[in-house]
Amino acid sequence: MPVTSQPLGRRERNKQEKLDRITAAASELFAKYGVQDVTTQQIADKADIGTGTLFLYAKTKGELLLLVQNAHYADALERGRADAETIPDALDAVMAIVRPIVECNRIQIDNGRFYLREMVFGDPTEPHHSVALSIVGQTEEAIAAILDRKELAGEFHAAMTARIVSAIMFVSMAASVNAGLDIEALVTDIRTQISLLIPR
Amino acid sequence: MPVTSQPLGRRERNKQEKLDRITAAASELFAKYGVQDVTTQQIADKADIGTGTLFLYAKTKGELLLLVQNAHYADALERGRADAETIPDALDAVMAIVRPIVECNRIQIDNGRFYLREMVFGDPTEPHHSVALSIVGQTEEAIAAILDRKELAGEFHAAMTARIVSAIMFVSMAASVNAGLDIEALVTDIRTQISLLIPR
DNA sequence: TACGTAAACTGACTGGGCTCAATAATGAGT
DNA sequence: ACTCATTATTGAGCCCAGTCAGTTTACGTA
């Protein structure tokens, strides 16, 4: 056992460093060219690792996108959560959660839609996928918390309503019909739908 | 020009016959093994056509599934529509539309989820895809018609509510979390969500 | 019947995601 | 320092959806 302050062996450090290189390479290439126009070979080359190695760190190309994007969505959620606390109106507060996530999703439309696709249709037992699902869960909890804040009419189910909001967001962001909408139009569209859910 | 009662030339007849063979072959193989476990080669072989020919009739494997399934969903919608007319309660009537579609989708879970994936993420300019979108549109119209039937509280937007019902259906059927649910459990889950949308 | 051409068909081929048998690195035990 | 089992790495190659240059077929026209 080395006396250094590093509690990690060379093995762990190498692995971490490799994961970092992969994340950086994928992040850069995806942002520049879009997921669909980047090959896993290019990512492996840029990260300076073998083809097979890449798939030890992310079992599919989709997982690779989740690995790269999850952190951004988690940030967006955190910002929205903080913002929402300062807003009294329920609908406005919910939209404060929604907006940053839509913005994050729309930085690059194709990547955003691919991310959503992977979330719903990818393998939920993969690690990056379950992180993504957990972010969705936290988003729904944050929305439910807002709805609970105002004690609304007797039998109002905050958690269930939050699930519906989540479904509305997903379909609105993913639908090819909406692929042409800019962020503002999309947010407005989502707001209109959610307004039907929240009694005033 | 031939004098026969057939208004179609050999060319048109050949094309139709080939399309029929493709539809039959794909239908059978998909039902038996699941979309994911059938190769386009197998379909081409079974339909007794060349590899390339297959893709003249459906540009992608996904389009092939839409080709095969669209008719079933259209049937399901029609059955639900007829059924709904006899039901006075709005929520029950909406569920009469929903149920046959869920049943159709769950005949084979993987194929059902693949169909939904193709609907949202496939190329909307392809012919079978736009048929699928049109079925969704008709479903939303049918639901909106039910909601309009009962003239509910002043500013109740039937069309927008129908869109939300559609989103709820989609996410509930597609979500991997629900992949284990049987038809009854899934229908109940969807009903619970929709009940929050329709004031009584 | 023969010709021209447009439409339909074909299968060898390509590109790319992913696998796996072989190899190398690591570090615990001696 | 020297095993040696365990874990990490690797790239040639597999599989399969989808393409395209070349061929065949249908059919109007002479």
Coordinates of C-alpha atoms (C1' of nucleotides) in Angstrom, one line a residue:
Chain A
M1 CA 0.0 0.0 0.0
P2 CA 1.6 3.3 -1.1
V3 CA 1.9 6.0 1.5
T4 CA 0.7 8.8 -0.8
S5 CA -2.5 10.6 -0.1
Q6 CA -4.0 9.0 -3.2
P7 CA -6.3 6.2 -2.0
L8 CA -6.6 4.9 -5.6
G9 CA -4.3 2.4 -7.3
R10 CA -2.9 2.9 -10.7
R11 CA -5.7 0.7 -12.1
E12 CA -8.5 2.9 -10.8
R13 CA -6.6 6.1 -11.9
N14 CA -6.1 4.7 -15.4
K15 CA -9.7 3.8 -15.7
Q16 CA -10.9 7.2 -14.5
E17 CA -8.5 8.9 -16.9
K18 CA -9.8 6.9 -19.8
L19 CA -13.4 7.6 -18.9
D20 CA -12.5 11.3 -18.9
R21 CA -10.9 11.1 -22.3
I22 CA -13.9 9.2 -23.7
T23 CA -16.3 11.7 -22.2
A24 CA -14.3 14.7 -23.6
A25 CA -14.0 13.1 -27.0
A26 CA -17.6 12.1 -27.4
S27 CA -18.8 15.4 -26.0
E28 CA -16.8 17.4 -28.4
L29 CA -17.6 15.4 -31.5
F30 CA -21.3 15.1 -30.7
A31 CA -21.6 18.8 -30.2
K32 CA -19.7 19.6 -33.4
Y33 CA -21.2 17.1 -35.8
G34 CA -24.3 15.6 -34.1
V35 CA -24.6 12.1 -32.8
Q36 CA -25.8 10.6 -36.0
D37 CA -22.8 11.9 -38.0
V38 CA -20.1 10.7 -35.6
T39 CA -18.8 7.1 -35.7
T40 CA -17.8 5.2 -32.7
Q41 CA -14.4 4.8 -34.4
Q42 CA -13.9 8.5 -34.5
I43 CA -14.6 8.7 -30.8
A44 CA -12.3 5.8 -29.9
D45 CA -9.5 7.4 -32.1
K46 CA -10.0 10.8 -30.5
A47 CA -9.9 9.3 -27.0
D48 CA -6.9 7.3 -28.1
I49 CA -8.2 3.9 -27.2
G50 CA -9.1 0.7 -29.0
T51 CA -12.5 0.2 -30.6
G52 CA -13.4 -2.5 -28.1
T53 CA -12.4 -0.5 -25.1
L54 CA -15.0 2.2 -25.9
F55 CA -17.7 -0.4 -25.4
L56 CA -16.4 -1.4 -22.0
Y57 CA -17.2 2.1 -20.8
A58 CA -20.6 2.5 -22.6
K59 CA -22.3 -0.5 -24.1
T60 CA -23.9 1.3 -26.9
K61 CA -23.6 4.6 -28.8
G62 CA -26.8 5.7 -27.1
E63 CA -25.3 5.1 -23.7
L64 CA -22.4 7.2 -24.8
L65 CA -24.8 10.1 -25.4
L66 CA -26.4 9.6 -22.0
L67 CA -23.0 9.6 -20.4
V68 CA -22.2 12.9 -22.0
Q69 CA -25.5 14.7 -21.5
N70 CA -26.8 13.5 -18.1
A71 CA -24.7 16.0 -16.3
H72 CA -26.1 18.9 -18.3
Y73 CA -29.7 17.8 -17.6
A74 CA -28.9 17.4 -13.9
D75 CA -27.6 21.0 -13.9
A76 CA -30.6 22.3 -15.8
L77 CA -32.9 20.6 -13.2
E78 CA -31.0 22.2 -10.4
R79 CA -31.2 25.6 -11.9
G80 CA -34.9 25.2 -12.5
R81 CA -35.5 24.0 -9.0
A82 CA -33.8 27.0 -7.5
D83 CA -35.6 29.3 -9.8
A84 CA -39.0 27.7 -9.0
E85 CA -38.6 28.4 -5.3
T86 CA -38.9 32.1 -5.8
I87 CA -42.1 31.9 -7.8
P88 CA -45.4 31.9 -6.0
D89 CA -47.7 30.9 -8.9
A90 CA -47.9 27.2 -9.4
L91 CA -48.0 27.2 -13.2
D92 CA -45.2 29.7 -13.4
A93 CA -43.1 27.7 -10.9
V94 CA -43.6 24.4 -12.9
M95 CA -42.6 26.2 -16.1
A96 CA -39.5 27.4 -14.3
I97 CA -38.6 23.7 -13.9
V98 CA -39.6 22.9 -17.5
R99 CA -37.8 25.7 -19.3
P100 CA -34.1 25.0 -18.5
I101 CA -34.7 21.3 -19.5
V102 CA -36.2 22.3 -22.8
E103 CA -33.3 24.7 -23.4
C104 CA -30.8 22.0 -22.6
N105 CA -32.7 19.6 -24.9
R106 CA -32.7 22.1 -27.8
I107 CA -29.1 23.1 -27.8
Q108 CA -28.9 20.6 -30.7
I109 CA -32.2 19.3 -31.8
D110 CA -31.1 15.9 -33.2
N111 CA -29.0 15.2 -30.2
G112 CA -31.9 16.2 -27.9
R113 CA -34.3 13.9 -29.7
F114 CA -31.7 11.0 -29.7
Y115 CA -31.3 11.5 -26.0
L116 CA -35.1 11.2 -25.5
R117 CA -35.2 8.2 -27.7
E118 CA -32.5 6.4 -25.7
M119 CA -34.3 7.3 -22.4
V120 CA -37.5 5.6 -23.4
F121 CA -36.3 2.8 -25.6
G122 CA -32.8 2.1 -24.4
D123 CA -31.7 -0.6 -22.0
P124 CA -32.7 0.5 -18.5
T125 CA -30.2 -1.8 -16.8
E126 CA -27.3 0.1 -18.2
P127 CA -25.7 2.5 -15.8
H128 CA -25.9 5.8 -17.7
H129 CA -29.5 5.0 -18.6
S130 CA -30.5 4.6 -15.0
V131 CA -28.9 7.9 -14.2
A132 CA -31.1 9.5 -16.9
L133 CA -34.2 7.8 -15.4
S134 CA -33.3 9.1 -12.0
I135 CA -33.1 12.6 -13.4
V136 CA -36.6 12.2 -14.8
G137 CA -37.7 10.9 -11.4
Q138 CA -36.2 13.9 -9.6
T139 CA -37.8 16.2 -12.1
E140 CA -41.2 14.7 -11.4
E141 CA -40.6 15.0 -7.7
A142 CA -39.6 18.7 -8.0
I143 CA -42.8 19.3 -9.9
A144 CA -44.9 17.4 -7.4
A145 CA -43.3 19.4 -4.6
I146 CA -44.5 22.6 -6.2
L147 CA -48.0 21.3 -6.7
D148 CA -48.1 20.1 -3.1
R149 CA -46.9 23.5 -1.9
K150 CA -50.2 25.1 -2.7
E151 CA -52.6 22.8 -1.0
L152 CA -55.0 22.6 -3.9
A153 CA -58.6 21.2 -4.1
G154 CA -59.3 18.2 -2.0
E155 CA -58.4 15.2 -4.1
F156 CA -55.5 16.5 -6.2
H157 CA -52.8 14.0 -6.9
A158 CA -49.5 15.9 -7.2
A159 CA -47.4 12.9 -8.1
M160 CA -49.7 11.7 -10.8
T161 CA -50.1 15.2 -12.3
A162 CA -46.3 15.5 -12.3
R163 CA -46.1 12.3 -14.3
I164 CA -48.5 13.8 -16.9
V165 CA -46.4 16.9 -17.1
S166 CA -43.4 14.7 -17.7
A167 CA -45.2 12.9 -20.5
I168 CA -46.3 16.2 -22.1
M169 CA -42.7 17.4 -22.0
F170 CA -41.4 14.2 -23.5
V171 CA -43.8 14.0 -26.4
S172 CA -43.6 17.8 -27.2
M173 CA -39.8 17.7 -27.3
A174 CA -39.6 14.4 -29.2
A175 CA -42.4 14.8 -31.8
S176 CA -41.1 15.3 -35.3
V177 CA -44.0 17.7 -35.9
N178 CA -42.4 20.1 -33.3
A179 CA -38.8 19.6 -34.7
G180 CA -39.1 23.0 -36.4
L181 CA -40.2 25.0 -33.4
D182 CA -37.8 27.2 -31.6
I183 CA -37.4 27.1 -27.9
E184 CA -39.9 29.9 -27.1
A185 CA -42.6 28.3 -29.3
L186 CA -42.0 24.9 -27.7
V187 CA -42.1 26.3 -24.2
T188 CA -45.3 28.1 -25.0
D189 CA -46.8 25.0 -26.5
I190 CA -45.9 23.0 -23.3
R191 CA -47.2 25.7 -21.1
T192 CA -50.6 25.7 -22.8
Q193 CA -50.9 22.0 -22.3
I194 CA -49.9 22.1 -18.6
S195 CA -52.2 25.0 -17.9
L196 CA -55.1 22.6 -18.5
L197 CA -53.8 20.3 -15.8
I198 CA -53.4 22.9 -13.0
P199 CA -56.6 24.3 -11.6
R200 CA -56.3 28.0 -10.8
Chain B
M1 CA -54.6 -1.1 -74.5
P2 CA -56.1 -4.6 -73.6
V3 CA -59.8 -5.1 -73.9
T4 CA -60.0 -7.1 -70.7
S5 CA -62.1 -5.7 -67.8
Q6 CA -58.8 -5.3 -65.8
P7 CA -58.0 -1.6 -65.8
L8 CA -54.5 -2.4 -64.5
G9 CA -51.6 -3.4 -66.6
R10 CA -49.3 -6.3 -65.8
R11 CA -46.9 -3.8 -64.3
E12 CA -49.3 -2.5 -61.7
R13 CA -50.6 -6.0 -61.0
N14 CA -47.0 -7.3 -60.4
K15 CA -46.3 -4.4 -58.1
Q16 CA -49.4 -5.0 -56.0
E17 CA -48.7 -8.7 -55.9
K18 CA -45.2 -8.1 -54.7
L19 CA -46.4 -5.7 -52.0
D20 CA -48.8 -8.3 -50.9
R21 CA -46.1 -10.9 -50.6
I22 CA -43.9 -8.5 -48.7
T23 CA -46.6 -7.6 -46.3
A24 CA -47.5 -11.3 -45.7
A25 CA -43.9 -12.3 -45.2
A26 CA -43.0 -9.4 -42.9
S27 CA -46.3 -9.9 -41.0
E28 CA -45.7 -13.5 -40.4
L29 CA -42.0 -13.2 -39.4
F30 CA -42.5 -10.2 -37.1
A31 CA -45.4 -12.0 -35.4
K32 CA -43.4 -15.2 -34.9
Y33 CA -40.0 -13.9 -33.9
G34 CA -40.4 -10.2 -33.2
V35 CA -39.1 -7.3 -35.3
Q36 CA -35.7 -7.3 -33.7
D37 CA -35.0 -10.9 -34.4
V38 CA -35.9 -10.9 -38.0
T39 CA -33.5 -9.7 -40.7
T40 CA -34.6 -7.9 -43.8
Q41 CA -32.9 -10.7 -45.8
Q42 CA -35.3 -13.2 -44.3
I43 CA -38.2 -11.1 -45.3
A44 CA -36.9 -10.6 -48.8
D45 CA -36.3 -14.4 -49.1
K46 CA -39.7 -15.3 -47.8
A47 CA -41.3 -12.8 -50.1
D48 CA -39.2 -14.2 -52.9
I49 CA -37.7 -10.9 -54.0
G50 CA -34.2 -9.4 -54.1
T51 CA -32.7 -7.5 -51.2
G52 CA -32.9 -4.2 -52.9
T53 CA -36.4 -4.7 -54.1
L54 CA -37.6 -4.8 -50.5
F55 CA -36.4 -1.3 -49.9
L56 CA -38.3 0.0 -52.9
Y57 CA -41.5 -0.8 -51.0
A58 CA -40.4 0.3 -47.6
K59 CA -37.4 2.5 -47.1
T60 CA -36.4 1.1 -43.7
K61 CA -37.1 -1.8 -41.5
G62 CA -39.2 0.5 -39.3
E63 CA -41.3 1.5 -42.3
L64 CA -41.9 -2.2 -42.9
L65 CA -43.3 -2.6 -39.4
L66 CA -45.6 0.4 -39.9
L67 CA -46.7 -1.1 -43.2
V68 CA -47.7 -4.3 -41.4
Q69 CA -49.2 -2.8 -38.3
N70 CA -51.0 0.4 -39.5
A71 CA -54.1 -1.6 -40.6
H72 CA -54.4 -3.2 -37.2
Y73 CA -54.3 0.1 -35.4
A74 CA -56.8 1.6 -37.8
D75 CA -59.1 -1.4 -37.1
A76 CA -58.6 -0.9 -33.3
L77 CA -59.5 2.7 -33.6
E78 CA -62.7 2.0 -35.6
R79 CA -63.8 -0.6 -33.0
G80 CA -63.1 1.8 -30.2
R81 CA -65.0 4.6 -31.9
A82 CA -68.1 2.5 -32.4
D83 CA -67.9 1.3 -28.8
A84 CA -67.5 4.8 -27.4
E85 CA -70.7 6.0 -29.1
T86 CA -72.8 3.8 -26.8
I87 CA -71.2 5.0 -23.6
P88 CA -72.6 8.1 -21.9
D89 CA -69.8 8.8 -19.3
A90 CA -67.0 10.8 -20.9
L91 CA -64.1 9.1 -19.1
D92 CA -65.6 5.6 -19.9
A93 CA -66.1 6.6 -23.5
V94 CA -62.5 7.9 -23.8
M95 CA -61.3 4.6 -22.3
A96 CA -63.4 2.7 -24.9
I97 CA -61.2 4.4 -27.5
V98 CA -58.0 3.8 -25.6
R99 CA -58.4 0.1 -24.7
P100 CA -58.4 -1.5 -28.2
I101 CA -55.3 0.5 -29.1
V102 CA -53.5 -0.7 -26.0
E103 CA -54.6 -4.2 -26.7
C104 CA -53.4 -3.9 -30.3
N105 CA -50.1 -2.5 -29.1
R106 CA -49.6 -5.3 -26.5
I107 CA -50.1 -8.3 -28.8
Q108 CA -46.3 -8.4 -28.8
I109 CA -44.7 -6.0 -26.5
D110 CA -41.4 -5.5 -28.3
N111 CA -43.1 -5.0 -31.6
G112 CA -45.5 -2.5 -30.0
R113 CA -42.7 -0.5 -28.5
F114 CA -40.8 -0.6 -31.8
Y115 CA -43.9 0.7 -33.5
L116 CA -44.2 3.6 -31.1
R117 CA -40.5 4.4 -31.5
E118 CA -40.8 4.5 -35.2
M119 CA -43.9 6.8 -35.0
V120 CA -42.1 9.4 -33.0
F121 CA -38.5 9.1 -34.3
G122 CA -39.0 7.8 -37.8
D123 CA -39.0 9.8 -41.0
P124 CA -42.4 11.6 -41.2
T125 CA -42.1 12.0 -45.0
E126 CA -42.2 8.3 -45.6
P127 CA -45.6 7.0 -46.7
H128 CA -46.3 4.4 -44.1
H129 CA -45.2 6.8 -41.4
S130 CA -47.6 9.4 -42.4
V131 CA -50.4 6.9 -42.4
A132 CA -49.4 6.1 -38.8
L133 CA -49.5 9.8 -37.9
S134 CA -52.9 10.1 -39.5
I135 CA -54.2 7.3 -37.3
V136 CA -52.9 9.2 -34.3
G137 CA -54.6 12.3 -35.6
Q138 CA -57.9 10.5 -36.0
T139 CA -57.6 9.0 -32.5
E140 CA -57.1 12.5 -31.1
E141 CA -60.1 13.7 -33.1
A142 CA -62.3 10.9 -31.8
I143 CA -61.3 11.7 -28.3
A144 CA -61.9 15.4 -28.8
A145 CA -65.3 14.6 -30.2
I146 CA -66.3 12.7 -27.1
L147 CA -65.1 15.5 -24.9
D148 CA -67.0 18.0 -27.0
R149 CA -70.2 15.9 -26.8
K150 CA -70.6 16.8 -23.2
E151 CA -70.4 20.5 -23.3
L152 CA -68.2 20.8 -20.2
A153 CA -67.2 23.9 -18.2
G154 CA -66.8 27.1 -20.1
E155 CA -63.2 27.2 -21.3
F156 CA -62.5 23.5 -21.8
H157 CA -60.3 22.8 -24.8
A158 CA -61.2 19.4 -26.1
A159 CA -58.5 19.2 -28.8
M160 CA -55.7 20.1 -26.4
T161 CA -57.0 17.7 -23.8
A162 CA -57.1 15.0 -26.5
R163 CA -53.4 15.7 -27.3
I164 CA -52.5 15.2 -23.7
V165 CA -54.4 11.9 -23.6
S166 CA -52.5 10.9 -26.6
A167 CA -49.2 11.8 -24.9
I168 CA -50.2 9.8 -21.8
M169 CA -51.0 6.8 -23.9
F170 CA -47.7 7.0 -25.8
V171 CA -45.5 7.3 -22.7
S172 CA -47.4 4.7 -20.7
M173 CA -47.2 2.1 -23.5
A174 CA -43.5 2.9 -24.4
A175 CA -41.9 3.3 -21.0
S176 CA -39.6 0.5 -20.1
V177 CA -40.8 0.7 -16.6
N178 CA -44.2 -0.5 -17.8
A179 CA -42.9 -3.2 -20.1
G180 CA -43.8 -5.8 -17.4
L181 CA -47.4 -4.7 -17.0
D182 CA -50.2 -6.7 -18.5
I183 CA -52.9 -5.1 -20.5
E184 CA -55.3 -4.7 -17.6
A185 CA -52.7 -3.0 -15.4
L186 CA -51.6 -0.7 -18.2
V187 CA -55.2 0.3 -19.0
T188 CA -55.9 1.0 -15.4
D189 CA -52.7 3.1 -15.1
I190 CA -53.7 5.1 -18.2
R191 CA -57.3 5.5 -16.8
T192 CA -56.0 6.9 -13.6
Q193 CA -54.0 9.5 -15.4
I194 CA -56.7 10.5 -17.7
S195 CA -59.2 10.8 -14.9
L196 CA -57.2 13.8 -13.6
L197 CA -57.8 15.5 -16.9
I198 CA -61.5 15.2 -17.2
P199 CA -63.6 17.1 -14.7
R200 CA -66.7 15.2 -13.6
Chain C
dT1 C1' -42.6 -7.8 -85.1
dA2 C1' -39.1 -4.7 -83.8
dC3 C1' -37.5 -0.6 -81.3
dG4 C1' -36.8 2.7 -77.6
dT5 C1' -37.3 4.1 -73.1
dA6 C1' -39.0 4.3 -68.8
dA7 C1' -40.0 1.8 -64.8
dA8 C1' -38.9 -2.2 -61.9
dC9 C1' -35.7 -5.3 -60.1
dT10 C1' -31.4 -7.3 -58.5
dG11 C1' -27.4 -8.9 -55.4
dA12 C1' -22.7 -7.8 -54.7
dC13 C1' -21.1 -4.3 -51.9
dT14 C1' -20.4 -0.7 -48.2
dG15 C1' -20.5 1.5 -43.7
dG16 C1' -20.8 1.3 -39.1
dG17 C1' -22.1 -0.6 -34.5
dC18 C1' -20.6 -4.0 -31.8
dT19 C1' -18.2 -8.8 -30.3
dC20 C1' -14.8 -11.8 -28.8
dA21 C1' -10.6 -14.5 -28.6
dA22 C1' -6.1 -13.3 -27.8
dT23 C1' -3.0 -10.3 -25.2
dA24 C1' -1.2 -7.1 -21.8
dA25 C1' -1.2 -4.8 -17.3
dT26 C1' -1.9 -4.9 -12.4
dG27 C1' -1.2 -6.1 -7.9
dA28 C1' -1.8 -9.6 -4.0
dG29 C1' 0.6 -13.4 -2.1
dT30 C1' 5.2 -15.6 -1.2
Chain D
dA1 C1' 11.8 -10.6 -7.4
dC2 C1' 8.8 -13.9 -9.0
dT3 C1' 4.6 -16.1 -9.6
dC4 C1' -0.2 -16.1 -11.2
dA5 C1' -5.0 -15.0 -11.0
dT6 C1' -7.7 -11.2 -12.0
dT7 C1' -8.9 -7.4 -14.6
dA8 C1' -8.3 -4.3 -18.6
dT9 C1' -7.3 -3.6 -23.5
dT10 C1' -7.3 -4.5 -28.2
dG11 C1' -8.4 -4.7 -33.3
dA12 C1' -9.6 -8.0 -36.8
dG13 C1' -13.9 -9.4 -38.0
dC14 C1' -19.1 -10.3 -37.7
dC15 C1' -23.6 -9.0 -38.7
dC16 C1' -27.0 -6.5 -40.9
dA17 C1' -29.5 -2.4 -42.7
dG18 C1' -29.4 -0.1 -46.6
dT19 C1' -27.2 1.4 -51.5
dC20 C1' -26.3 1.6 -56.4
dA21 C1' -24.6 0.4 -61.0
dG22 C1' -26.1 -2.7 -64.0
dT23 C1' -29.8 -5.7 -65.9
dT24 C1' -34.5 -7.1 -67.0
dT25 C1' -39.3 -6.3 -67.9
dA26 C1' -43.4 -3.8 -69.5
dC27 C1' -45.5 -1.3 -72.9
dG28 C1' -46.3 2.6 -76.3
dT29 C1' -45.1 3.4 -81.1
dA30 C1' -44.1 2.4 -85.9

